[in-house]
Amino acid sequence: MITSFSKQTNRGFTIFLMVVATHFISLLGSSVARFGLGVWAYQSTGQVSSFAVVLVAGFLPAIVLSPFIGIWIDRKGPRLLILLGDIIGLIISSIIFSSLLLGNISMVHVIAGAISLSIVSSMQTPALQTLAPNLVPKEMLSRANGVFSMASSTSDVLGPVIGGVIMGFGSIVYIIGAELVTYCIAIPILLILWTKLTVKVNNDNEDSHENNSILGDLKYGFNYLIEHKSLLTLVLLFTVLNFALGFNQVVGQPYILSFGTVEQFGLLSSIYGGGMVLGGVLMSFIKLKKHIIWLVLISNFGIGVFITLTGLFNNMLLIAVFWGGLGLLLPVVNTGTLTLIQLHTEPKLLGRVFSIARTFAWISLPLAYILGGILADKLVASNVNIIPYLGSGERGVYGTLLLLAGGLIIVTVAIFAQLKYIKELDRREENDVQHNV
């Protein structure tokens, strides 16, 4: 019996690895295309606003669609959305590719491409996060989430690199062509695995009078989060921290360029990306069993410290260490947070909970980008010297904003660590472990 269970456990994990490997192929294509579309928008118009429009087009569809996609997952299961995401990406990419070949490419096509990438991501990411606990046993969930985090991190790192090489030797035609190839590879593999991805859908919701209504299902998902205070607290923590990280992203690049070179920034970005990949690899080998919430909090605290230290120093060697550590800790936070949501959410509501959490996270990023950009421009224009140690000018302003972002993370972690609902997550983990034993 033990041997049979072990084989079944390994089989589920193996199937999930195959799905993630397939998803990595399409993720890589999307990352390459996202880079190419942004570069084309800026180079063709010479306006930063055009690049910003492409960025916004990549956010808004996911924010709007995510809650409804969660309802679909809970009603119909996740596997069809994974396949539909690749099919939609293939169709829209084919249209853009045809327009490129005919020489009719415009900003409309680029924006449509950014929107399609956002739609594909909003469909596939929560679907895969929901699929994991249905294929993988609880004791291996953290490893499965680590693999997923590693795939996402690696595609984010390799995408711009591959895109830059392709743009250097060709044009955006080759970028979209490469994306098409990835979809053509991913779809047949998913079809081969199709029967192994069947998930039993539980439709006997407690709100039986509303379960035929999309808005009723959505309301039920929000009510579930509100009623489960520990889960809601985790989502709110993730949202605040995501805002601070978005602030760091929009200020980090100009901060480095205020006293360094483009080549140095590129090297730091590579170190940061390498840290993310390494963190994902480590989490794919580690089984998180107890005190997951404290690992998430401590890692977030470390991220806040690294961002703060980056704002205090202008030594590239030290900043390389800080950015490497920052990249290393992010997959730990993501893996731990995913695992906690999976462990403490009823299976029939996983799709909605993941999508609602994703919506909150994605809303916080554009707000951070806009607020960070406006605040930075205003302070630089006024030539204010907020912290004498950092000096005035761009370096002083950007460094101060990094201190603000890092400090926000540190304070947020310190406050949330005292909340009883966060501590309940830890007690429930221990109960789950004892129950499993």
PDB file of C-alpha atoms in Angstrom, residues 56-337:
ATOM      1  CA  VAL A  56      -0.738  49.517 -19.098  1.00  0.00           C
ATOM      2  CA  ALA A  57      -2.272  47.355 -21.843  1.00  0.00           C
ATOM      3  CA  GLY A  58      -0.390  44.444 -20.288  1.00  0.00           C
ATOM      4  CA  PHE A  59      -1.965  45.093 -16.862  1.00  0.00           C
ATOM      5  CA  LEU A  60      -5.592  46.148 -17.306  1.00  0.00           C
ATOM      6  CA  PRO A  61      -7.063  42.976 -18.886  1.00  0.00           C
ATOM      7  CA  ALA A  62      -5.628  40.819 -16.101  1.00  0.00           C
ATOM      8  CA  ILE A  63      -7.066  43.137 -13.436  1.00  0.00           C
ATOM      9  CA  VAL A  64     -10.544  43.049 -14.993  1.00  0.00           C
ATOM     10  CA  LEU A  65     -10.676  39.383 -15.994  1.00  0.00           C
ATOM     11  CA  SER A  66      -8.965  37.641 -13.070  1.00  0.00           C
ATOM     12  CA  PRO A  67     -12.007  37.351 -10.731  1.00  0.00           C
ATOM     13  CA  PHE A  68     -14.203  35.932 -13.510  1.00  0.00           C
ATOM     14  CA  ILE A  69     -11.482  33.518 -14.602  1.00  0.00           C
ATOM     15  CA  GLY A  70     -11.389  32.258 -11.019  1.00  0.00           C
ATOM     16  CA  ILE A  71     -15.116  31.469 -11.264  1.00  0.00           C
ATOM     17  CA  TRP A  72     -14.517  29.502 -14.477  1.00  0.00           C
ATOM     18  CA  ILE A  73     -11.765  27.469 -12.815  1.00  0.00           C
ATOM     19  CA  ASP A  74     -13.957  26.593  -9.833  1.00  0.00           C
ATOM     20  CA  ARG A  75     -16.880  25.631 -12.092  1.00  0.00           C
ATOM     21  CA  LYS A  76     -15.161  23.855 -14.977  1.00  0.00           C
ATOM     22  CA  GLY A  77     -11.670  23.009 -13.738  1.00  0.00           C
ATOM     23  CA  PRO A  78      -8.295  24.508 -14.741  1.00  0.00           C
ATOM     24  CA  ARG A  79      -7.097  22.400 -17.676  1.00  0.00           C
ATOM     25  CA  LEU A  80      -9.254  23.986 -20.411  1.00  0.00           C
ATOM     26  CA  LEU A  81      -8.073  27.485 -19.492  1.00  0.00           C
ATOM     27  CA  ILE A  82      -4.432  26.414 -19.773  1.00  0.00           C
ATOM     28  CA  LEU A  83      -5.096  25.177 -23.310  1.00  0.00           C
ATOM     29  CA  LEU A  84      -7.318  28.138 -24.266  1.00  0.00           C
ATOM     30  CA  GLY A  85      -4.626  30.546 -23.139  1.00  0.00           C
ATOM     31  CA  ASP A  86      -2.148  29.051 -25.609  1.00  0.00           C
ATOM     32  CA  ILE A  87      -4.751  28.935 -28.396  1.00  0.00           C
ATOM     33  CA  ILE A  88      -5.725  32.605 -27.906  1.00  0.00           C
ATOM     34  CA  GLY A  89      -2.055  33.554 -27.827  1.00  0.00           C
ATOM     35  CA  LEU A  90      -1.450  31.582 -31.026  1.00  0.00           C
ATOM     36  CA  ILE A  91      -4.367  33.212 -32.874  1.00  0.00           C
ATOM     37  CA  ILE A  92      -3.520  36.806 -31.945  1.00  0.00           C
ATOM     38  CA  SER A  93       0.195  36.259 -32.532  1.00  0.00           C
ATOM     39  CA  SER A  94      -0.618  34.830 -35.981  1.00  0.00           C
ATOM     40  CA  ILE A  95      -2.624  37.967 -36.838  1.00  0.00           C
ATOM     41  CA  ILE A  96       0.216  40.241 -35.704  1.00  0.00           C
ATOM     42  CA  PHE A  97       2.781  38.102 -37.542  1.00  0.00           C
ATOM     43  CA  SER A  98       0.734  38.322 -40.759  1.00  0.00           C
ATOM     44  CA  SER A  99       0.457  42.100 -40.402  1.00  0.00           C
ATOM     45  CA  LEU A 100       4.221  42.322 -39.941  1.00  0.00           C
ATOM     46  CA  LEU A 101       4.845  40.314 -43.092  1.00  0.00           C
ATOM     47  CA  LEU A 102       2.497  42.623 -45.013  1.00  0.00           C
ATOM     48  CA  GLY A 103       4.187  45.696 -43.560  1.00  0.00           C
ATOM     49  CA  ASN A 104       1.006  46.932 -41.863  1.00  0.00           C
ATOM     50  CA  ILE A 105       2.191  46.898 -38.245  1.00  0.00           C
ATOM     51  CA  SER A 106       1.040  49.804 -36.084  1.00  0.00           C
ATOM     52  CA  MET A 107       0.588  50.700 -32.408  1.00  0.00           C
ATOM     53  CA  VAL A 108      -2.858  49.110 -32.589  1.00  0.00           C
ATOM     54  CA  HIS A 109      -1.276  45.732 -33.345  1.00  0.00           C
ATOM     55  CA  VAL A 110       1.308  46.199 -30.598  1.00  0.00           C
ATOM     56  CA  ILE A 111      -1.341  47.101 -28.021  1.00  0.00           C
ATOM     57  CA  ALA A 112      -3.431  44.124 -29.156  1.00  0.00           C
ATOM     58  CA  GLY A 113      -0.384  41.928 -28.641  1.00  0.00           C
ATOM     59  CA  ALA A 114       0.178  43.292 -25.127  1.00  0.00           C
ATOM     60  CA  ILE A 115      -3.504  42.731 -24.295  1.00  0.00           C
ATOM     61  CA  SER A 116      -3.366  39.146 -25.568  1.00  0.00           C
ATOM     62  CA  LEU A 117      -0.289  38.418 -23.437  1.00  0.00           C
ATOM     63  CA  SER A 118      -2.121  39.797 -20.407  1.00  0.00           C
ATOM     64  CA  ILE A 119      -5.200  37.679 -21.129  1.00  0.00           C
ATOM     65  CA  VAL A 120      -3.103  34.537 -21.552  1.00  0.00           C
ATOM     66  CA  SER A 121      -1.312  35.196 -18.256  1.00  0.00           C
ATOM     67  CA  SER A 122      -4.558  35.911 -16.377  1.00  0.00           C
ATOM     68  CA  MET A 123      -5.972  32.599 -17.650  1.00  0.00           C
ATOM     69  CA  GLN A 124      -3.011  30.285 -17.187  1.00  0.00           C
ATOM     70  CA  THR A 125      -1.388  31.445 -13.947  1.00  0.00           C
ATOM     71  CA  PRO A 126      -4.359  30.882 -11.567  1.00  0.00           C
ATOM     72  CA  ALA A 127      -5.253  27.721 -13.491  1.00  0.00           C
ATOM     73  CA  LEU A 128      -1.807  26.230 -12.838  1.00  0.00           C
ATOM     74  CA  GLN A 129      -1.846  27.383  -9.214  1.00  0.00           C
ATOM     75  CA  THR A 130      -5.191  25.603  -8.788  1.00  0.00           C
ATOM     76  CA  LEU A 131      -4.016  22.507 -10.646  1.00  0.00           C
ATOM     77  CA  ALA A 132      -1.045  21.944  -8.316  1.00  0.00           C
ATOM     78  CA  PRO A 133      -2.966  20.823  -5.178  1.00  0.00           C
ATOM     79  CA  ASN A 134      -5.120  18.545  -7.327  1.00  0.00           C
ATOM     80  CA  LEU A 135      -2.126  16.650  -8.710  1.00  0.00           C
ATOM     81  CA  VAL A 136       0.439  16.996  -5.936  1.00  0.00           C
ATOM     82  CA  PRO A 137       0.008  15.849  -2.301  1.00  0.00           C
ATOM     83  CA  LYS A 138       0.191  18.430   0.487  1.00  0.00           C
ATOM     84  CA  GLU A 139       3.664  17.463   1.628  1.00  0.00           C
ATOM     85  CA  MET A 140       5.042  18.233  -1.868  1.00  0.00           C
ATOM     86  CA  LEU A 141       3.070  21.407  -2.581  1.00  0.00           C
ATOM     87  CA  SER A 142       5.939  23.736  -1.695  1.00  0.00           C
ATOM     88  CA  ARG A 143       8.241  21.883  -4.096  1.00  0.00           C
ATOM     89  CA  ALA A 144       5.637  22.117  -6.872  1.00  0.00           C
ATOM     90  CA  ASN A 145       5.235  25.850  -6.235  1.00  0.00           C
ATOM     91  CA  GLY A 146       9.016  26.199  -6.220  1.00  0.00           C
ATOM     92  CA  VAL A 147       9.190  24.606  -9.667  1.00  0.00           C
ATOM     93  CA  PHE A 148       6.473  26.963 -10.905  1.00  0.00           C
ATOM     94  CA  SER A 149       8.338  29.954  -9.445  1.00  0.00           C
ATOM     95  CA  MET A 150      11.580  28.777 -11.057  1.00  0.00           C
ATOM     96  CA  ALA A 151       9.885  28.509 -14.472  1.00  0.00           C
ATOM     97  CA  SER A 152       8.431  32.020 -14.161  1.00  0.00           C
ATOM     98  CA  SER A 153      11.718  33.527 -12.955  1.00  0.00           C
ATOM     99  CA  THR A 154      13.789  31.825 -15.652  1.00  0.00           C
ATOM    100  CA  SER A 155      11.460  32.983 -18.432  1.00  0.00           C
ATOM    101  CA  ASP A 156      11.553  36.556 -17.081  1.00  0.00           C
ATOM    102  CA  VAL A 157      15.357  36.480 -17.098  1.00  0.00           C
ATOM    103  CA  LEU A 158      15.890  34.738 -20.444  1.00  0.00           C
ATOM    104  CA  GLY A 159      13.087  36.530 -22.333  1.00  0.00           C
ATOM    105  CA  PRO A 160      14.742  39.970 -22.624  1.00  0.00           C
ATOM    106  CA  VAL A 161      18.122  38.365 -23.291  1.00  0.00           C
ATOM    107  CA  ILE A 162      16.790  36.247 -26.171  1.00  0.00           C
ATOM    108  CA  GLY A 163      14.649  39.145 -27.379  1.00  0.00           C
ATOM    109  CA  GLY A 164      17.651  41.461 -27.405  1.00  0.00           C
ATOM    110  CA  VAL A 165      19.707  38.967 -29.422  1.00  0.00           C
ATOM    111  CA  ILE A 166      16.875  38.449 -31.934  1.00  0.00           C
ATOM    112  CA  MET A 167      16.294  42.209 -32.298  1.00  0.00           C
ATOM    113  CA  GLY A 168      20.023  42.661 -32.795  1.00  0.00           C
ATOM    114  CA  PHE A 169      20.139  40.271 -35.754  1.00  0.00           C
ATOM    115  CA  GLY A 170      16.641  40.761 -37.130  1.00  0.00           C
ATOM    116  CA  SER A 171      13.450  42.608 -36.325  1.00  0.00           C
ATOM    117  CA  ILE A 172      10.198  42.283 -34.421  1.00  0.00           C
ATOM    118  CA  VAL A 173       9.035  39.845 -37.133  1.00  0.00           C
ATOM    119  CA  TYR A 174      11.434  37.256 -35.735  1.00  0.00           C
ATOM    120  CA  ILE A 175      10.287  38.037 -32.172  1.00  0.00           C
ATOM    121  CA  ILE A 176       6.628  37.273 -32.952  1.00  0.00           C
ATOM    122  CA  GLY A 177       7.712  34.313 -35.069  1.00  0.00           C
ATOM    123  CA  ALA A 178       9.586  32.863 -32.086  1.00  0.00           C
ATOM    124  CA  GLU A 179       6.469  33.329 -29.923  1.00  0.00           C
ATOM    125  CA  LEU A 180       4.393  31.460 -32.518  1.00  0.00           C
ATOM    126  CA  VAL A 181       6.811  28.548 -32.411  1.00  0.00           C
ATOM    127  CA  THR A 182       6.533  28.281 -28.615  1.00  0.00           C
ATOM    128  CA  TYR A 183       2.730  28.105 -28.800  1.00  0.00           C
ATOM    129  CA  CYS A 184       2.931  25.484 -31.562  1.00  0.00           C
ATOM    130  CA  ILE A 185       5.149  23.360 -29.296  1.00  0.00           C
ATOM    131  CA  ALA A 186       3.096  23.854 -26.117  1.00  0.00           C
ATOM    132  CA  ILE A 187      -0.378  23.061 -27.510  1.00  0.00           C
ATOM    133  CA  PRO A 188       0.337  19.495 -28.782  1.00  0.00           C
ATOM    134  CA  ILE A 189       2.087  18.592 -25.511  1.00  0.00           C
ATOM    135  CA  LEU A 190      -0.936  19.789 -23.509  1.00  0.00           C
ATOM    136  CA  LEU A 191      -3.231  17.702 -25.709  1.00  0.00           C
ATOM    137  CA  ILE A 192      -1.081  14.636 -25.051  1.00  0.00           C
ATOM    138  CA  LEU A 193      -1.359  15.243 -21.294  1.00  0.00           C
ATOM    139  CA  TRP A 194      -5.060  16.164 -21.522  1.00  0.00           C
ATOM    140  CA  THR A 195      -6.576  13.071 -19.891  1.00  0.00           C
ATOM    141  CA  LYS A 196      -4.078  13.229 -17.013  1.00  0.00           C
ATOM    142  CA  LEU A 197      -5.150  16.774 -16.086  1.00  0.00           C
ATOM    143  CA  THR A 198      -8.732  15.931 -15.185  1.00  0.00           C
ATOM    144  CA  VAL A 199      -9.775  17.643 -11.952  1.00  0.00           C
ATOM    145  CA  LYS A 200     -12.922  16.719 -10.049  1.00  0.00           C
ATOM    146  CA  VAL A 201     -15.036  19.861  -9.752  1.00  0.00           C
ATOM    147  CA  ASN A 202     -17.117  20.289  -6.610  1.00  0.00           C
ATOM    148  CA  ASN A 203     -20.226  22.307  -7.465  1.00  0.00           C
ATOM    149  CA  ASP A 204     -22.235  21.756  -4.291  1.00  0.00           C
ATOM    150  CA  ASN A 205     -21.610  25.299  -3.022  1.00  0.00           C
ATOM    151  CA  GLU A 206     -23.151  26.344   0.234  1.00  0.00           C
ATOM    152  CA  ASP A 207     -24.729  29.324  -1.526  1.00  0.00           C
ATOM    153  CA  SER A 208     -26.951  27.087  -3.659  1.00  0.00           C
ATOM    154  CA  HIS A 209     -29.353  29.906  -4.477  1.00  0.00           C
ATOM    155  CA  GLU A 210     -26.522  31.864  -6.121  1.00  0.00           C
ATOM    156  CA  ASN A 211     -24.295  29.222  -7.674  1.00  0.00           C
ATOM    157  CA  ASN A 212     -25.839  29.661 -11.138  1.00  0.00           C
ATOM    158  CA  SER A 213     -24.972  33.360 -11.115  1.00  0.00           C
ATOM    159  CA  ILE A 214     -21.532  34.624 -12.076  1.00  0.00           C
ATOM    160  CA  LEU A 215     -21.887  37.634  -9.790  1.00  0.00           C
ATOM    161  CA  GLY A 216     -23.189  35.322  -7.062  1.00  0.00           C
ATOM    162  CA  ASP A 217     -20.108  33.113  -7.386  1.00  0.00           C
ATOM    163  CA  LEU A 218     -17.883  36.176  -7.333  1.00  0.00           C
ATOM    164  CA  LYS A 219     -19.649  37.485  -4.223  1.00  0.00           C
ATOM    165  CA  TYR A 220     -19.260  34.076  -2.594  1.00  0.00           C
ATOM    166  CA  GLY A 221     -15.494  34.185  -3.261  1.00  0.00           C
ATOM    167  CA  PHE A 222     -15.155  37.635  -1.677  1.00  0.00           C
ATOM    168  CA  ASN A 223     -17.337  36.607   1.273  1.00  0.00           C
ATOM    169  CA  TYR A 224     -15.155  33.526   1.771  1.00  0.00           C
ATOM    170  CA  LEU A 225     -12.060  35.722   2.027  1.00  0.00           C
ATOM    171  CA  ILE A 226     -13.796  38.145   4.404  1.00  0.00           C
ATOM    172  CA  GLU A 227     -14.991  35.301   6.637  1.00  0.00           C
ATOM    173  CA  HIS A 228     -11.562  33.633   6.704  1.00  0.00           C
ATOM    174  CA  LYS A 229      -9.661  36.482   8.328  1.00  0.00           C
ATOM    175  CA  SER A 230      -6.278  34.763   8.302  1.00  0.00           C
ATOM    176  CA  LEU A 231      -6.496  34.239   4.531  1.00  0.00           C
ATOM    177  CA  LEU A 232      -7.691  37.806   3.968  1.00  0.00           C
ATOM    178  CA  THR A 233      -4.829  39.133   6.108  1.00  0.00           C
ATOM    179  CA  LEU A 234      -2.340  37.176   3.991  1.00  0.00           C
ATOM    180  CA  VAL A 235      -3.779  38.655   0.776  1.00  0.00           C
ATOM    181  CA  LEU A 236      -3.656  42.186   2.219  1.00  0.00           C
ATOM    182  CA  LEU A 237      -0.053  41.638   3.346  1.00  0.00           C
ATOM    183  CA  PHE A 238       0.884  40.471  -0.143  1.00  0.00           C
ATOM    184  CA  THR A 239      -0.873  43.506  -1.694  1.00  0.00           C
ATOM    185  CA  VAL A 240       0.952  46.071   0.477  1.00  0.00           C
ATOM    186  CA  LEU A 241       4.312  44.382  -0.114  1.00  0.00           C
ATOM    187  CA  ASN A 242       3.636  44.218  -3.849  1.00  0.00           C
ATOM    188  CA  PHE A 243       3.009  47.982  -3.832  1.00  0.00           C
ATOM    189  CA  ALA A 244       6.361  48.577  -2.128  1.00  0.00           C
ATOM    190  CA  LEU A 245       8.123  46.295  -4.613  1.00  0.00           C
ATOM    191  CA  GLY A 246       6.488  48.177  -7.495  1.00  0.00           C
ATOM    192  CA  PHE A 247       7.815  51.406  -5.992  1.00  0.00           C
ATOM    193  CA  ASN A 248      11.265  49.828  -5.905  1.00  0.00           C
ATOM    194  CA  GLN A 249      10.996  48.713  -9.532  1.00  0.00           C
ATOM    195  CA  VAL A 250      10.108  52.136 -10.895  1.00  0.00           C
ATOM    196  CA  VAL A 251      12.850  53.913  -8.885  1.00  0.00           C
ATOM    197  CA  GLY A 252      15.580  51.253  -8.927  1.00  0.00           C
ATOM    198  CA  GLN A 253      16.675  51.695 -12.548  1.00  0.00           C
ATOM    199  CA  PRO A 254      17.036  55.522 -12.521  1.00  0.00           C
ATOM    200  CA  TYR A 255      18.769  55.251  -9.135  1.00  0.00           C
ATOM    201  CA  ILE A 256      21.505  52.995 -10.532  1.00  0.00           C
ATOM    202  CA  LEU A 257      21.815  55.055 -13.713  1.00  0.00           C
ATOM    203  CA  SER A 258      22.182  58.262 -11.651  1.00  0.00           C
ATOM    204  CA  PHE A 259      25.731  57.222 -10.737  1.00  0.00           C
ATOM    205  CA  GLY A 260      26.407  54.112 -12.839  1.00  0.00           C
ATOM    206  CA  THR A 261      26.429  53.062 -16.482  1.00  0.00           C
ATOM    207  CA  VAL A 262      23.926  51.159 -18.595  1.00  0.00           C
ATOM    208  CA  GLU A 263      26.322  48.205 -18.681  1.00  0.00           C
ATOM    209  CA  GLN A 264      26.515  48.153 -14.891  1.00  0.00           C
ATOM    210  CA  PHE A 265      22.735  48.249 -14.628  1.00  0.00           C
ATOM    211  CA  GLY A 266      22.515  45.355 -17.076  1.00  0.00           C
ATOM    212  CA  LEU A 267      24.985  43.351 -14.977  1.00  0.00           C
ATOM    213  CA  LEU A 268      23.017  44.080 -11.787  1.00  0.00           C
ATOM    214  CA  SER A 269      19.793  43.010 -13.522  1.00  0.00           C
ATOM    215  CA  SER A 270      21.445  39.739 -14.526  1.00  0.00           C
ATOM    216  CA  ILE A 271      22.583  39.133 -10.934  1.00  0.00           C
ATOM    217  CA  TYR A 272      19.064  39.883  -9.704  1.00  0.00           C
ATOM    218  CA  GLY A 273      17.595  37.477 -12.265  1.00  0.00           C
ATOM    219  CA  GLY A 274      20.167  34.833 -11.377  1.00  0.00           C
ATOM    220  CA  GLY A 275      19.159  35.153  -7.733  1.00  0.00           C
ATOM    221  CA  MET A 276      15.509  34.578  -8.688  1.00  0.00           C
ATOM    222  CA  VAL A 277      16.364  31.456 -10.658  1.00  0.00           C
ATOM    223  CA  LEU A 278      18.531  30.134  -7.820  1.00  0.00           C
ATOM    224  CA  GLY A 279      15.757  30.823  -5.321  1.00  0.00           C
ATOM    225  CA  GLY A 280      13.266  28.944  -7.477  1.00  0.00           C
ATOM    226  CA  VAL A 281      15.650  26.000  -7.797  1.00  0.00           C
ATOM    227  CA  LEU A 282      16.175  25.873  -4.023  1.00  0.00           C
ATOM    228  CA  MET A 283      12.437  25.985  -3.315  1.00  0.00           C
ATOM    229  CA  SER A 284      11.809  23.178  -5.805  1.00  0.00           C
ATOM    230  CA  PHE A 285      13.956  20.881  -3.601  1.00  0.00           C
ATOM    231  CA  ILE A 286      12.673  22.002  -0.199  1.00  0.00           C
ATOM    232  CA  LYS A 287       9.512  20.583   1.392  1.00  0.00           C
ATOM    233  CA  LEU A 288       7.878  23.269   3.523  1.00  0.00           C
ATOM    234  CA  LYS A 289       5.986  21.569   6.353  1.00  0.00           C
ATOM    235  CA  LYS A 290       5.823  23.916   9.341  1.00  0.00           C
ATOM    236  CA  HIS A 291       6.092  27.643  10.126  1.00  0.00           C
ATOM    237  CA  ILE A 292       5.632  28.623   6.473  1.00  0.00           C
ATOM    238  CA  ILE A 293       4.142  32.000   7.380  1.00  0.00           C
ATOM    239  CA  TRP A 294       7.225  32.902   9.424  1.00  0.00           C
ATOM    240  CA  LEU A 295       9.476  31.971   6.513  1.00  0.00           C
ATOM    241  CA  VAL A 296       7.395  34.316   4.323  1.00  0.00           C
ATOM    242  CA  LEU A 297       7.591  37.140   6.885  1.00  0.00           C
ATOM    243  CA  ILE A 298      11.334  36.767   7.498  1.00  0.00           C
ATOM    244  CA  SER A 299      12.026  36.669   3.741  1.00  0.00           C
ATOM    245  CA  ASN A 300       9.932  39.792   3.208  1.00  0.00           C
ATOM    246  CA  PHE A 301      11.817  41.496   6.033  1.00  0.00           C
ATOM    247  CA  GLY A 302      15.081  40.572   4.280  1.00  0.00           C
ATOM    248  CA  ILE A 303      13.775  42.032   1.018  1.00  0.00           C
ATOM    249  CA  GLY A 304      12.980  45.287   2.817  1.00  0.00           C
ATOM    250  CA  VAL A 305      16.479  45.387   4.308  1.00  0.00           C
ATOM    251  CA  PHE A 306      18.140  44.786   0.908  1.00  0.00           C
ATOM    252  CA  ILE A 307      16.090  47.565  -0.738  1.00  0.00           C
ATOM    253  CA  THR A 308      16.922  49.949   2.117  1.00  0.00           C
ATOM    254  CA  LEU A 309      20.644  49.146   1.915  1.00  0.00           C
ATOM    255  CA  THR A 310      20.568  49.715  -1.854  1.00  0.00           C
ATOM    256  CA  GLY A 311      19.325  53.251  -1.221  1.00  0.00           C
ATOM    257  CA  LEU A 312      22.062  53.917   1.317  1.00  0.00           C
ATOM    258  CA  PHE A 313      25.094  52.877  -0.759  1.00  0.00           C
ATOM    259  CA  ASN A 314      26.398  53.647  -4.238  1.00  0.00           C
ATOM    260  CA  ASN A 315      29.032  50.911  -4.271  1.00  0.00           C
ATOM    261  CA  MET A 316      28.254  48.609  -7.204  1.00  0.00           C
ATOM    262  CA  LEU A 317      29.785  45.536  -5.544  1.00  0.00           C
ATOM    263  CA  LEU A 318      27.603  45.955  -2.457  1.00  0.00           C
ATOM    264  CA  ILE A 319      24.509  46.649  -4.555  1.00  0.00           C
ATOM    265  CA  ALA A 320      25.232  43.483  -6.553  1.00  0.00           C
ATOM    266  CA  VAL A 321      25.121  41.529  -3.269  1.00  0.00           C
ATOM    267  CA  PHE A 322      21.887  43.276  -2.241  1.00  0.00           C
ATOM    268  CA  TRP A 323      20.188  42.630  -5.602  1.00  0.00           C
ATOM    269  CA  GLY A 324      21.318  39.011  -5.652  1.00  0.00           C
ATOM    270  CA  GLY A 325      19.833  38.533  -2.188  1.00  0.00           C
ATOM    271  CA  LEU A 326      16.657  40.340  -3.236  1.00  0.00           C
ATOM    272  CA  GLY A 327      16.219  38.040  -6.222  1.00  0.00           C
ATOM    273  CA  LEU A 328      16.948  34.970  -4.090  1.00  0.00           C
ATOM    274  CA  LEU A 329      14.262  35.812  -1.503  1.00  0.00           C
ATOM    275  CA  LEU A 330      11.440  36.645  -3.913  1.00  0.00           C
ATOM    276  CA  PRO A 331      10.780  33.009  -4.962  1.00  0.00           C
ATOM    277  CA  VAL A 332      10.789  32.044  -1.272  1.00  0.00           C
ATOM    278  CA  VAL A 333       8.033  34.596  -0.606  1.00  0.00           C
ATOM    279  CA  ASN A 334       6.039  33.603  -3.686  1.00  0.00           C
ATOM    280  CA  THR A 335       6.344  29.862  -3.016  1.00  0.00           C
ATOM    281  CA  GLY A 336       5.423  30.213   0.650  1.00  0.00           C
ATOM    282  CA  THR A 337       2.442  32.469  -0.102  1.00  0.00           C
TER     283      THR A 337
END
